[in-house]
Tab-separated table of C-alpha atoms in Angstrom:
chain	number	residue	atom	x	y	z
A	813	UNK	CA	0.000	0.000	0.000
A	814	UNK	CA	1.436	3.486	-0.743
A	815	UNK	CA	-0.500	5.067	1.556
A	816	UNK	CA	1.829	3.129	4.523
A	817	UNK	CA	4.943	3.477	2.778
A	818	UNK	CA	4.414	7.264	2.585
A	819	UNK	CA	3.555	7.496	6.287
A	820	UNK	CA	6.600	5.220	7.280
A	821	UNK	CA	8.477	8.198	6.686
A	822	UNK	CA	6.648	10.426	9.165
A	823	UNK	CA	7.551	10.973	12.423
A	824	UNK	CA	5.638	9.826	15.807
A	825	UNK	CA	4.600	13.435	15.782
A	826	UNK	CA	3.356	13.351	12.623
A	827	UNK	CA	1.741	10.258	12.952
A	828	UNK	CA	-0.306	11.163	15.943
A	829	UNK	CA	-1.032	14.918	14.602
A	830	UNK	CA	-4.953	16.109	14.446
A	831	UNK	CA	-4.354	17.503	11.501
A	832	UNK	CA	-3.413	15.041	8.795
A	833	UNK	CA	-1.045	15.174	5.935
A	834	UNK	CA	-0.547	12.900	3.353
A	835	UNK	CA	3.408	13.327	2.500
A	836	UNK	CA	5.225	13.918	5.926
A	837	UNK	CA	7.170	17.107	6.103
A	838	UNK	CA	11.028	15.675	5.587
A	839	UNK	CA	11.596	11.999	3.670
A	840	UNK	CA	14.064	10.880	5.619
A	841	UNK	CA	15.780	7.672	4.037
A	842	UNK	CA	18.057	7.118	7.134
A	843	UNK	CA	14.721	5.786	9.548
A	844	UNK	CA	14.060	2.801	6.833
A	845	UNK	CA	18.305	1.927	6.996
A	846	UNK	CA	17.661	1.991	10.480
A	847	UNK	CA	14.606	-0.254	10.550
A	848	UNK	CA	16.692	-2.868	7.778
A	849	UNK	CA	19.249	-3.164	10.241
A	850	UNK	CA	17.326	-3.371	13.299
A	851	UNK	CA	15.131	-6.095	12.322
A	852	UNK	CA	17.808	-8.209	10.192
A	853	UNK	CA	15.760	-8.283	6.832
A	854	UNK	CA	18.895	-9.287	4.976
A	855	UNK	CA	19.228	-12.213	6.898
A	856	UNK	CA	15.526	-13.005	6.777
A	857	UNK	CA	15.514	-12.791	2.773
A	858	UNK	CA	18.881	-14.745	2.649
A	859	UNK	CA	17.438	-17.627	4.686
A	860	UNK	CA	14.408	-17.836	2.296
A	861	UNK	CA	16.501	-17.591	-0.475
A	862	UNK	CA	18.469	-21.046	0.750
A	863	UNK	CA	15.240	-22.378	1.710
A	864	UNK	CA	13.660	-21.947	-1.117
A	865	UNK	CA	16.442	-22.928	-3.861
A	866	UNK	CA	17.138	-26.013	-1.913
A	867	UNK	CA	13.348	-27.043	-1.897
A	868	UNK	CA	13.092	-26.806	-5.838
A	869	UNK	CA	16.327	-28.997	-5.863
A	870	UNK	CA	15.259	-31.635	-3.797
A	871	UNK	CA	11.546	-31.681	-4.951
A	872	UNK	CA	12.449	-32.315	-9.068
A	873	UNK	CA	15.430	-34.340	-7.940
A	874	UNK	CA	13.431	-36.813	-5.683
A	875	UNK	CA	10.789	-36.783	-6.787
A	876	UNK	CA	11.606	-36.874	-10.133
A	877	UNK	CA	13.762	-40.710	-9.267
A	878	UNK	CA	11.030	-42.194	-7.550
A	879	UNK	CA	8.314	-41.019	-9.982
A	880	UNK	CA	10.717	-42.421	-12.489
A	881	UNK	CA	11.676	-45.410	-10.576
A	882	UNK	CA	7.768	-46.023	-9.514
A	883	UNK	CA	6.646	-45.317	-12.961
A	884	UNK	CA	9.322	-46.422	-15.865
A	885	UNK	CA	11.468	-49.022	-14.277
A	886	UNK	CA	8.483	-50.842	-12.284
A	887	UNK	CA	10.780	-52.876	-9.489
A	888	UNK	CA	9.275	-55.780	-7.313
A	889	UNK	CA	7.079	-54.056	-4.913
A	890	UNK	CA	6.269	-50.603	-7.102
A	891	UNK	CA	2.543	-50.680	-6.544
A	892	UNK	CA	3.193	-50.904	-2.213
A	893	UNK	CA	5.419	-47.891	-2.932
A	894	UNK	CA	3.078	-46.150	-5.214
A	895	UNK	CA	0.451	-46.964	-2.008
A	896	UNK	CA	2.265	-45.931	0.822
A	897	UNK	CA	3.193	-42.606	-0.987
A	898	UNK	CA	-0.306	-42.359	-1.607
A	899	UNK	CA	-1.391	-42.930	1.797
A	900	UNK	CA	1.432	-40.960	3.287
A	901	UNK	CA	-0.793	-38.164	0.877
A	902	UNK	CA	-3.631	-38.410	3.580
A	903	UNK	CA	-1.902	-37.068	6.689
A	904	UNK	CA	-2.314	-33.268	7.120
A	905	UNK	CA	1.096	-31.728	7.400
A	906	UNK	CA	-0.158	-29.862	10.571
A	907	UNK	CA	-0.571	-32.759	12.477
A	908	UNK	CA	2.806	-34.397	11.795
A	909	UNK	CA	4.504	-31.133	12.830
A	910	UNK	CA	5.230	-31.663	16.678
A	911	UNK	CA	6.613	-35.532	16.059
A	912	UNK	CA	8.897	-34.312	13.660
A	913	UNK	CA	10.167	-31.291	15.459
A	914	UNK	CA	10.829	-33.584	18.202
A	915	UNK	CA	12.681	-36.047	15.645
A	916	UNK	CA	14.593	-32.683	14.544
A	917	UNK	CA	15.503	-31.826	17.599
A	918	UNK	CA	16.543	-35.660	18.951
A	919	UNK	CA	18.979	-35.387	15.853
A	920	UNK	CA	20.128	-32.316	16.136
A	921	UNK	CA	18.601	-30.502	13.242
A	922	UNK	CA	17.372	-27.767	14.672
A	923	UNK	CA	19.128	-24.713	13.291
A	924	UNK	CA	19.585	-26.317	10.156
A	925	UNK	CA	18.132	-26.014	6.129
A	926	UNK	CA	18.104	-29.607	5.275
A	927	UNK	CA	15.317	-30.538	6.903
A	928	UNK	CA	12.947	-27.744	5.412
A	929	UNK	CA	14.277	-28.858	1.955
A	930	UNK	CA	13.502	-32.264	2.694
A	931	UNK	CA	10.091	-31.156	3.895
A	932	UNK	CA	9.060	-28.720	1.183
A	933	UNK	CA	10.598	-31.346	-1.463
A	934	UNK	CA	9.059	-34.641	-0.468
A	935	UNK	CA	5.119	-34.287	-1.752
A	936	UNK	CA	3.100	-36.668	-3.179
A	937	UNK	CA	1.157	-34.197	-4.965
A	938	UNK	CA	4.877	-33.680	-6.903
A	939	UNK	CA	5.308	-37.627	-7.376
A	940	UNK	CA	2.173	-37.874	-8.785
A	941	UNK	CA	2.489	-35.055	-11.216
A	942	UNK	CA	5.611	-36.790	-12.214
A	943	UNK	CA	4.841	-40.134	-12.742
A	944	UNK	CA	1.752	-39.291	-14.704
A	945	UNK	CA	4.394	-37.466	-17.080
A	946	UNK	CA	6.760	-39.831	-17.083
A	947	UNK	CA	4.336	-42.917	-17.986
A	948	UNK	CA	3.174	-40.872	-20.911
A	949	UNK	CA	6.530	-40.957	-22.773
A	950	UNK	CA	6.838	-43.287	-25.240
A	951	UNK	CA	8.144	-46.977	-23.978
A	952	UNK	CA	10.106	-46.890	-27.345
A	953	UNK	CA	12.525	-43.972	-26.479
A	954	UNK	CA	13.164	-46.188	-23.253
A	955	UNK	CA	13.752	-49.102	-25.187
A	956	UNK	CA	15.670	-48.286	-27.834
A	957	UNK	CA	18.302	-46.156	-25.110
A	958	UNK	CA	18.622	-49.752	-23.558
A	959	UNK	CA	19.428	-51.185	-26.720
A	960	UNK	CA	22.286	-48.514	-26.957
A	961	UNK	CA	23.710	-49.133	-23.207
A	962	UNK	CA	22.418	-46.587	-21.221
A	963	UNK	CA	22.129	-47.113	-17.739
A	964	UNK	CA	18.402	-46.098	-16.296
A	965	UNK	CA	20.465	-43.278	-14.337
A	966	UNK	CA	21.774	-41.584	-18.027
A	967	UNK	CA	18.286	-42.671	-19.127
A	968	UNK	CA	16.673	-40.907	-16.403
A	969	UNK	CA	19.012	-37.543	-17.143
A	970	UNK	CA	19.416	-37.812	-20.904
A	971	UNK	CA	15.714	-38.813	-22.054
A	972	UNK	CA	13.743	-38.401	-19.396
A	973	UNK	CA	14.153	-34.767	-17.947
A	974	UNK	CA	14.906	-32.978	-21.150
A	975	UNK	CA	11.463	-34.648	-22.255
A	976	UNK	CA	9.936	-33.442	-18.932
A	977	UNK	CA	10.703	-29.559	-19.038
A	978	UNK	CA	7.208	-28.651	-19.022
A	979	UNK	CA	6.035	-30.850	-15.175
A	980	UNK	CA	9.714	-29.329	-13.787
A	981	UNK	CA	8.864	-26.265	-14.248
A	982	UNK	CA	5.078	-26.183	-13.019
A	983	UNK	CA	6.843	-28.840	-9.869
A	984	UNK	CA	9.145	-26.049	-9.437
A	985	UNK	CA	6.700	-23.200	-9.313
A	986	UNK	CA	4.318	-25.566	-6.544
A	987	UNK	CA	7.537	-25.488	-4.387
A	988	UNK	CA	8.672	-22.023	-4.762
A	989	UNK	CA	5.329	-20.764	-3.825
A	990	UNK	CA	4.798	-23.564	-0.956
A	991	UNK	CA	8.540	-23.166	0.426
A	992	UNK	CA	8.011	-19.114	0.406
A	993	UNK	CA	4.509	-18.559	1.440
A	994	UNK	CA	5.514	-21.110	4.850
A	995	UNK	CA	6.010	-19.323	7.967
A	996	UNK	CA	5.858	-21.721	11.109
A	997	UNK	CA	8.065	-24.645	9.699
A	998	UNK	CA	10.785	-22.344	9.240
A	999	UNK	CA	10.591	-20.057	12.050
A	1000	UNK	CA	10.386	-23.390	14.417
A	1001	UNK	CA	13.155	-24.838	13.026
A	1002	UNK	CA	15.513	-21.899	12.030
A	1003	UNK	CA	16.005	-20.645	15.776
A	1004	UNK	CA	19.301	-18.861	15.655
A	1005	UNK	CA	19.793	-18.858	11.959
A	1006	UNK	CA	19.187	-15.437	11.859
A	1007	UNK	CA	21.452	-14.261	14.871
């Protein structure tokens, strides 16, 4: 809102006068310097930053393998994983959040990033938009890689994710916004990050 940016400018005076004013009577640039420092919001925007780039890793990264594991290679035992990922889909995050900050803190996590990126990456909504992509590429391209020697891991990074641009990027966006927009995960588990 303008109208609060303006008045951050003002003084308590000001603020508090009867008679109001819309632009205060000095812009004085040193009180928001003053407020940036006082409040740490460099260290606040850095943490998000390494919260939020590690998120998008691990969420295409693992999600991406076991979508492509789950979905392409079909091991023994692929439909109890596809189930259990499924089921794991069912349990609100807000009630798992006291069991694993006590996890966290038994392993001494606390204080620490991987956790959140582990947290905002590992989603079965992700999986599922993954697999669904990845079982719509053609068997052939699979096939005929096989037939040249590729291992399922150059597969998996030569075939696979340059046909899957598209579902990274919208996987990529989900995370952003989820790791960003995510307040009390972070602030419980990044205690003295910001100190």
């Amino acid at each position: 809102n303008s109208n609060l940016f303006i008045t951050s400018f003002k003084t308590v005076s000001e603020i508090n006068s009867p008679d109001y004013h819309l632009f205060p009577q000095v812009f004085d640039l040193k009180k928001m310097l003053d407020v940036w420092n006082k409040v740490n919001f460099g260290r606040y925007y850095l943490n998000t930053l390494i919260v939020v780039v590690g998120a998008v890793i691990c969420s295409v990264v693992f999600n991406g393998l076991l979508a492509y594991a789950v979905g392409v290679l079909k091991p023994f035992g692929h439909k109890v994983i596809n189930a259990l990922v499924l089921l794991g889909y069912m349990v609100p995050a807000a009630l798992a959040i006291f069991p694993l900050l006590m996890s966290l803190s038994e392993i001494g996590m606390i204080n620490n990033y991987i956790p959140l990126w582990l947290m905002f990456g590992a989603n079965a909504y992700y999986y599922l938009l993954f697999k669904d992509s990845f079982e719509k590429i053609p068997v052939a391209l699979i096939e005929a890689a096989r037939v040249d020697g590729m291992s399922d891991f150059k597969i998996f990074f030569k075939i696979i994710i340059p046909l899957s641009k598209s579902i990274i990027g919208v996987v990529a966006i989900f995370t952003m916004t989820a790791a960003y927009s995510d307040f009390l995960l972070p602030y419980t588990i990044l205690q003295d990050v910001d100190k």
